[in-house]
Short mmCIF file of N, CA and C in Angstrom, two decimals:
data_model
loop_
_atom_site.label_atom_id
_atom_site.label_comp_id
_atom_site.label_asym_id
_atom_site.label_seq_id
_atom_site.Cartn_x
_atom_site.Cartn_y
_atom_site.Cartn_z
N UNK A 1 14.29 19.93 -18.62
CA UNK A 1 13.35 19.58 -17.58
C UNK A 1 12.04 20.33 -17.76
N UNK A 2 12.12 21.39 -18.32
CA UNK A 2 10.96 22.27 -18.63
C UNK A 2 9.94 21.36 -19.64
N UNK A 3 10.90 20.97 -20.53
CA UNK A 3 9.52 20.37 -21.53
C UNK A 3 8.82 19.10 -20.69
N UNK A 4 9.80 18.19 -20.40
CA UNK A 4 9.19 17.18 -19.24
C UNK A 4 8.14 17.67 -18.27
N UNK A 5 8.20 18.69 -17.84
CA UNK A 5 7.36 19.09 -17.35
C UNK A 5 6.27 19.95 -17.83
N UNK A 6 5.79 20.79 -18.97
CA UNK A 6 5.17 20.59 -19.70
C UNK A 6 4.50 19.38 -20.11
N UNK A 7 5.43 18.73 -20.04
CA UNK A 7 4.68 17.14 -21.09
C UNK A 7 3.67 16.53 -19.71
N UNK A 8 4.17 16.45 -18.83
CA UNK A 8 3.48 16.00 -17.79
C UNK A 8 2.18 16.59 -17.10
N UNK A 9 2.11 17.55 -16.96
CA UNK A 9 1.03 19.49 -16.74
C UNK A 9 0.08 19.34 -18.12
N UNK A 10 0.36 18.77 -19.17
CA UNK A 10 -0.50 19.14 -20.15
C UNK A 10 -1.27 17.33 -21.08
N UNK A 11 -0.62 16.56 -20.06
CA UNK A 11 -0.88 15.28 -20.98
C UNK A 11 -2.27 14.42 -20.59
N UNK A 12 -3.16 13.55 -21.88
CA UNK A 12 -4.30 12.83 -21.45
C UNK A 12 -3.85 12.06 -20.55
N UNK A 13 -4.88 11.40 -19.76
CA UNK A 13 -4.57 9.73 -19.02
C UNK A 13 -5.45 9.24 -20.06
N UNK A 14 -4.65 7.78 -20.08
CA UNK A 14 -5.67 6.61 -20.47
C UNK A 14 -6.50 6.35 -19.69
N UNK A 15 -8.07 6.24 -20.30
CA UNK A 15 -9.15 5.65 -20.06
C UNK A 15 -8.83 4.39 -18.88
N UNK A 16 -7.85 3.65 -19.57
CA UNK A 16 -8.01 2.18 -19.30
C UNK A 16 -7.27 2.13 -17.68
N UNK A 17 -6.70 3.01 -17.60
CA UNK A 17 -5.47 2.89 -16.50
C UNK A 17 -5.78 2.55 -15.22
N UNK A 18 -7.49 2.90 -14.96
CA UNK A 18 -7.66 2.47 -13.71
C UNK A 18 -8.09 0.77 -13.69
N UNK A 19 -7.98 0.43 -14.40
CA UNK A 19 -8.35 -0.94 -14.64
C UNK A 19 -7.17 -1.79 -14.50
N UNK A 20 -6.19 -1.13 -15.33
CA UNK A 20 -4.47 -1.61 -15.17
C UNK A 20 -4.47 -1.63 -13.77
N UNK A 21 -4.45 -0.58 -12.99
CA UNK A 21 -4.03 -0.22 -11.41
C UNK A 21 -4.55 -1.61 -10.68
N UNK A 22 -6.28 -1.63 -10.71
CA UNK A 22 -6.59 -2.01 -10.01
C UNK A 22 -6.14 -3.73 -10.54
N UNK A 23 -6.05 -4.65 -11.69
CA UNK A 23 -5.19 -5.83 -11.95
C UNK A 23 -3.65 -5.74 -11.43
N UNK A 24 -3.34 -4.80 -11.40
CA UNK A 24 -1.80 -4.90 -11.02
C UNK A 24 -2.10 -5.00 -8.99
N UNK A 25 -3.06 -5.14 -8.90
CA UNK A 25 -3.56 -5.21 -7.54
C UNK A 25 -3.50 -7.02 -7.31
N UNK A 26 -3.58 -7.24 -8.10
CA UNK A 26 -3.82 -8.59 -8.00
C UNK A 26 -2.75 -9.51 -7.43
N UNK A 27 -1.58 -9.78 -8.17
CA UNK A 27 0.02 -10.41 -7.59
C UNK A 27 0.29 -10.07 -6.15
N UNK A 28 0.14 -8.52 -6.05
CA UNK A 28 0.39 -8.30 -4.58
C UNK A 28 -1.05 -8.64 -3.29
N UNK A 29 -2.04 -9.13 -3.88
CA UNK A 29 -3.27 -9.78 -3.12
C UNK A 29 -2.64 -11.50 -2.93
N UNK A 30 -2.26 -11.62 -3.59
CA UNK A 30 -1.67 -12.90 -3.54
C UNK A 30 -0.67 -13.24 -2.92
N UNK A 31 -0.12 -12.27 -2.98
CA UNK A 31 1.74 -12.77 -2.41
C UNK A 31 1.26 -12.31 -0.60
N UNK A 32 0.42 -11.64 -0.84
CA UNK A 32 0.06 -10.98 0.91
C UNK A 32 -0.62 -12.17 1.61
N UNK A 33 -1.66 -13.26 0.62
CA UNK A 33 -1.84 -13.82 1.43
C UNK A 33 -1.30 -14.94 1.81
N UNK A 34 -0.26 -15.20 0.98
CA UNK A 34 0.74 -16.77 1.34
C UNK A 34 1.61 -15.64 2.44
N UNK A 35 2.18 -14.35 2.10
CA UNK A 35 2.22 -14.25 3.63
C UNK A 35 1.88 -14.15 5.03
N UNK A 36 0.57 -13.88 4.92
CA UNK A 36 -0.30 -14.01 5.70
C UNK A 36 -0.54 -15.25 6.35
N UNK A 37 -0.73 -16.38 5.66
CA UNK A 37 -0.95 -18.28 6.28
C UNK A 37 0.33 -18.29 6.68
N UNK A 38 1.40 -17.70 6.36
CA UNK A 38 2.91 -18.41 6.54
C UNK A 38 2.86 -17.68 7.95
N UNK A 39 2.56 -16.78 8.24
CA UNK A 39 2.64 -15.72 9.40
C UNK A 39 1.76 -16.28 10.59
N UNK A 40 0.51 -16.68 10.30
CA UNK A 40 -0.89 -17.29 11.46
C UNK A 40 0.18 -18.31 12.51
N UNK A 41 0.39 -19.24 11.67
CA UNK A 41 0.57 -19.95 12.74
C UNK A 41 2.12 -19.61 13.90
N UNK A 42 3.16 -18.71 13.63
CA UNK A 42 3.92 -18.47 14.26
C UNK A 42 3.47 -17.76 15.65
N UNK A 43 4.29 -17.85 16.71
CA UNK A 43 3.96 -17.15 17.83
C UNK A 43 4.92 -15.96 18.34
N UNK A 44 4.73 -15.02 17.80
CA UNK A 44 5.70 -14.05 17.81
C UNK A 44 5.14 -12.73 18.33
N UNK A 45 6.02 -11.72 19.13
CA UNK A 45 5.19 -10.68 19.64
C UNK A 45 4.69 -10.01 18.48
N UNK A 46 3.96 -8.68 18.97
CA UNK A 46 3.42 -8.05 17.88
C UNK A 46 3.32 -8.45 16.37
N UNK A 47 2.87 -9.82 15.73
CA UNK A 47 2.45 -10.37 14.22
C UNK A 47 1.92 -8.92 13.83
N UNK A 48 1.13 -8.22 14.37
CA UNK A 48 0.45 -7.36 14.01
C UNK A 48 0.86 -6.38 13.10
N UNK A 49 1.91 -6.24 14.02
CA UNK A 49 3.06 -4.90 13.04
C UNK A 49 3.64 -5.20 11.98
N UNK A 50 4.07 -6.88 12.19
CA UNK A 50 4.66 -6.71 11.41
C UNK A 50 3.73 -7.25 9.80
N UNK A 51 2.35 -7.92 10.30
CA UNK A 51 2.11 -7.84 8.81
C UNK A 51 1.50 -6.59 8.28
N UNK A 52 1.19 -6.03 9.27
CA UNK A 52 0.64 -4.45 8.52
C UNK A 52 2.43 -4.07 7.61
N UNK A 53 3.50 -4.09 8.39
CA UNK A 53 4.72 -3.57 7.26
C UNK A 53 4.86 -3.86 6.54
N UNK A 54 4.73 -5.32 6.29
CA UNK A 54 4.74 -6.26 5.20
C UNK A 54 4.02 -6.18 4.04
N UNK A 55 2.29 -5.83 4.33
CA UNK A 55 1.27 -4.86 3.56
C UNK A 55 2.00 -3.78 3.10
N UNK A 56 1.94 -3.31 3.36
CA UNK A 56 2.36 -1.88 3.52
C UNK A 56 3.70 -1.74 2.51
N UNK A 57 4.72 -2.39 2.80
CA UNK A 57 5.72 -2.01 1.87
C UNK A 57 5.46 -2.83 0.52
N UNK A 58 4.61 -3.71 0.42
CA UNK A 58 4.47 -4.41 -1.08
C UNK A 58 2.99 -3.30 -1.70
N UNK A 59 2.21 -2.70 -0.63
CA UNK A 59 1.63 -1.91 -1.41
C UNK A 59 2.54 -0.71 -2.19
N UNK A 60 3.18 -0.10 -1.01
CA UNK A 60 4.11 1.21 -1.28
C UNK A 60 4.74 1.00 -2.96
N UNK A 61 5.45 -0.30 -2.80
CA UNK A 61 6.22 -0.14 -3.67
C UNK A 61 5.40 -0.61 -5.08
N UNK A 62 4.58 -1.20 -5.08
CA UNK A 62 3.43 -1.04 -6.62
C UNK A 62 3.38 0.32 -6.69
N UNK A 63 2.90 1.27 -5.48
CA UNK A 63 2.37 2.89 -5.57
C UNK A 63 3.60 3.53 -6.68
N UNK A 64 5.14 3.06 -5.70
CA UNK A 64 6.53 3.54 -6.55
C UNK A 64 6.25 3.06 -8.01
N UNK A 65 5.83 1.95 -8.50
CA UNK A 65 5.71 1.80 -9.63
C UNK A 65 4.95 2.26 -10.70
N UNK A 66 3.57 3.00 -10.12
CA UNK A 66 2.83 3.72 -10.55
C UNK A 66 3.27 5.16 -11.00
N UNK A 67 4.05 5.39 -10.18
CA UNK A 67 4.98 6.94 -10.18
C UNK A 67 5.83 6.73 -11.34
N UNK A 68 6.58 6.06 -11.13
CA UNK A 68 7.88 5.77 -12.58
C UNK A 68 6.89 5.51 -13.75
N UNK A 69 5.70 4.85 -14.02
CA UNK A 69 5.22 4.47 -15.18
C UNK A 69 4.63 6.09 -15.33
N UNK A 70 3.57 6.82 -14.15
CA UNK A 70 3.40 8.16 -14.81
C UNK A 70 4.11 9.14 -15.53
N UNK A 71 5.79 9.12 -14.56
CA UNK A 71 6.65 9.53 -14.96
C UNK A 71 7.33 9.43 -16.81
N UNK A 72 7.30 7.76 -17.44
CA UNK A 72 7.90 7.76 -18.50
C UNK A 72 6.61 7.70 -19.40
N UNK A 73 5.39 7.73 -19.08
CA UNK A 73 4.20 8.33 -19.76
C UNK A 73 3.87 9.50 -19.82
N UNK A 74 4.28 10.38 -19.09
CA UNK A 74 4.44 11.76 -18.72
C UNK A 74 2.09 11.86 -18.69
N UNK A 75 1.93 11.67 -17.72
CA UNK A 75 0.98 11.44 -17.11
C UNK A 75 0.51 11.94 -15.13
N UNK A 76 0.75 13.15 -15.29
CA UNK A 76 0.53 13.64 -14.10
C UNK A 76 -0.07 13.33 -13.17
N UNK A 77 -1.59 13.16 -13.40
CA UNK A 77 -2.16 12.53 -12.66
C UNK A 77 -1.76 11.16 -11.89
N UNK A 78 -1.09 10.18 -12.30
CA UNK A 78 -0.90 8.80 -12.50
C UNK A 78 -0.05 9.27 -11.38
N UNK A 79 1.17 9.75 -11.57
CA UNK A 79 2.05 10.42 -10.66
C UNK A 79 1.58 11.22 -9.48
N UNK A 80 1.08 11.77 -9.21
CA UNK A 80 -0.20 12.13 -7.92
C UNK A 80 -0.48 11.11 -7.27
N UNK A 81 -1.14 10.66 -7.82
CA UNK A 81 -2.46 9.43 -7.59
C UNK A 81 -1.16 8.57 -6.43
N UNK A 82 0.08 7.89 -7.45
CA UNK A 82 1.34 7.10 -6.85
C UNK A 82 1.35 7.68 -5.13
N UNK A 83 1.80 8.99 -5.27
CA UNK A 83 2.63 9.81 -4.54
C UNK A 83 1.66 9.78 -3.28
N UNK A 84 0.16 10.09 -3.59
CA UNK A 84 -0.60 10.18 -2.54
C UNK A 84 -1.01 8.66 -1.80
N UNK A 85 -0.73 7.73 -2.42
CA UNK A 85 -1.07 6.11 -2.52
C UNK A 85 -0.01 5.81 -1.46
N UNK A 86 1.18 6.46 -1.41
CA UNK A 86 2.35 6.10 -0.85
C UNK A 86 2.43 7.18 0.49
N UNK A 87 2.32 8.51 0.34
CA UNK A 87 1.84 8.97 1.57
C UNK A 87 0.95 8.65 2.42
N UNK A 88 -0.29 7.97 2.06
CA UNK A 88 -1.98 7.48 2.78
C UNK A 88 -0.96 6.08 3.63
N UNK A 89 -0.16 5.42 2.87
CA UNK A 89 0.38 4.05 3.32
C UNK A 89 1.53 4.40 4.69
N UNK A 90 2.12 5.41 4.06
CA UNK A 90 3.25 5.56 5.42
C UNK A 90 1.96 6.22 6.52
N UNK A 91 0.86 6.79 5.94
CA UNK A 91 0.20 7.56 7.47
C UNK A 91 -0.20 6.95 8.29
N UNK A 92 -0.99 5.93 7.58
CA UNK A 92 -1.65 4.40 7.73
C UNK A 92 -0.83 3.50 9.17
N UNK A 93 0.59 3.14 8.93
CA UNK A 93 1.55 2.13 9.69
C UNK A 93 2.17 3.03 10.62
N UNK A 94 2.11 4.32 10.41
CA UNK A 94 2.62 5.57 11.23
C UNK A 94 1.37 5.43 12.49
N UNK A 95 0.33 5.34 12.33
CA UNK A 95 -1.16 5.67 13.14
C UNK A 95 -0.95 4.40 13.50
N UNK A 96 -0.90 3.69 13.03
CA UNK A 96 -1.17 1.88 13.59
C UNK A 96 -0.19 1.81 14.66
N UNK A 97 0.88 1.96 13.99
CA UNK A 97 2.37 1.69 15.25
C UNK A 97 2.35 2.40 16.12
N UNK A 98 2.25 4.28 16.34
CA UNK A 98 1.85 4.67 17.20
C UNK A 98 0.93 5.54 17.92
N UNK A 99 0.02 4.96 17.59
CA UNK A 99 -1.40 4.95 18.08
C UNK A 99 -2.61 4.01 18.39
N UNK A 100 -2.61 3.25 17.46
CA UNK A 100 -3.88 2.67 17.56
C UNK A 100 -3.82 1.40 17.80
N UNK A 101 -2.22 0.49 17.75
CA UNK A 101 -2.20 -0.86 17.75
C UNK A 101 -2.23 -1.28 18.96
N UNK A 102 -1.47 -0.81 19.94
CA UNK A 102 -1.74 -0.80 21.27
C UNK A 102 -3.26 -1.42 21.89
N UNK A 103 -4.01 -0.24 21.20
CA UNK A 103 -5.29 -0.19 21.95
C UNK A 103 -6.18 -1.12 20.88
N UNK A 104 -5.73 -1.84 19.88
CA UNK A 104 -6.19 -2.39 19.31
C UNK A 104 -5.69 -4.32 19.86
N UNK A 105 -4.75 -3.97 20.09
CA UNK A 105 -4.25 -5.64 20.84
C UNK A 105 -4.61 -5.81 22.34
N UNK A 106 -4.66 -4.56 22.71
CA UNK A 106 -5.67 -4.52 24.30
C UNK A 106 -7.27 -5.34 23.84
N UNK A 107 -7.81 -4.50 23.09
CA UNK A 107 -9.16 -5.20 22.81
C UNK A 107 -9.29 -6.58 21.92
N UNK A 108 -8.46 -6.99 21.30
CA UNK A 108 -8.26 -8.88 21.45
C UNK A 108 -8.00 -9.53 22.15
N UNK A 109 -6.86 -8.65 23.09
CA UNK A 109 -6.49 -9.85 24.56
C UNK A 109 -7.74 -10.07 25.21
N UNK A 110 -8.80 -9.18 25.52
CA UNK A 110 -9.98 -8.91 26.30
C UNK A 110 -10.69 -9.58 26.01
N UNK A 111 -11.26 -9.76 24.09
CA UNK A 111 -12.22 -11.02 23.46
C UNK A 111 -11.93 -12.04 23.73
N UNK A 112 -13.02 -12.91 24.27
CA UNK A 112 -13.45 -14.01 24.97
C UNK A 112 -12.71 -14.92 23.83
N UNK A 113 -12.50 -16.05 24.08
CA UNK A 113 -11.84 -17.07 23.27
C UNK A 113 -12.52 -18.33 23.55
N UNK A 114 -13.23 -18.63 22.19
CA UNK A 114 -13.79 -20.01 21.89
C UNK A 114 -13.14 -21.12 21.74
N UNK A 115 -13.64 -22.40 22.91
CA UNK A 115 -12.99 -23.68 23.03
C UNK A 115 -13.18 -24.72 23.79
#
């Protein structure tokens, strides 16, 4: 485990990787928004929550994938980058759910509605 870790503490990143990241962004932009149209028209309490989870865990788990690829690249940074990608996401749906959604579906019920 020592050299693994060595290997990881002492290794380049590729140049290219943020470019990878941000294309591997792409499938999950997509798949969010056929869930997204599939989601509009239902009438269900809080939609809110649940497409932020829905976000949220298809981001998370690209982040997980970022981690395992730093990991068998032995690429530290890459592995950070994952780890913090995936902490920012749980803080994110943590603050939304309890804190801010509340007072955020208060101020849509309130906006006037065109018709």
């Amino acid at each position: 485990m020592g050299g693994k870790l060595h290997d990881i503490l002492h290794s380049d990143r590729d140049l290219k990787e943020i470019q990878r990241w941000l294309f591997s962004l792409l499938p999950l932009g997509v798949a969010f928004a056929f869930f997204f149209i599939f989601m509009l028209p239902l009438d269900i309490e809080q939609k809110d929550v649940i497409l932020l989870t829905g976000g949220a865990a298809g981001f998370a788990g690209l982040e997980a994938y970022w981690v395992y690829r730093g990991w068998q690249r032995n690429e530290g940074v890459t592995i950070v980058l994952g780890l913090v990608g995936i902490a920012l996401t749980a803080l994110l749906v943590w603050g939304y759910t309890y804190h801010f959604g509340h007072i955020l579906r208060e101020i849509y019920e309130r906006m006037p509605r065109g018709g």
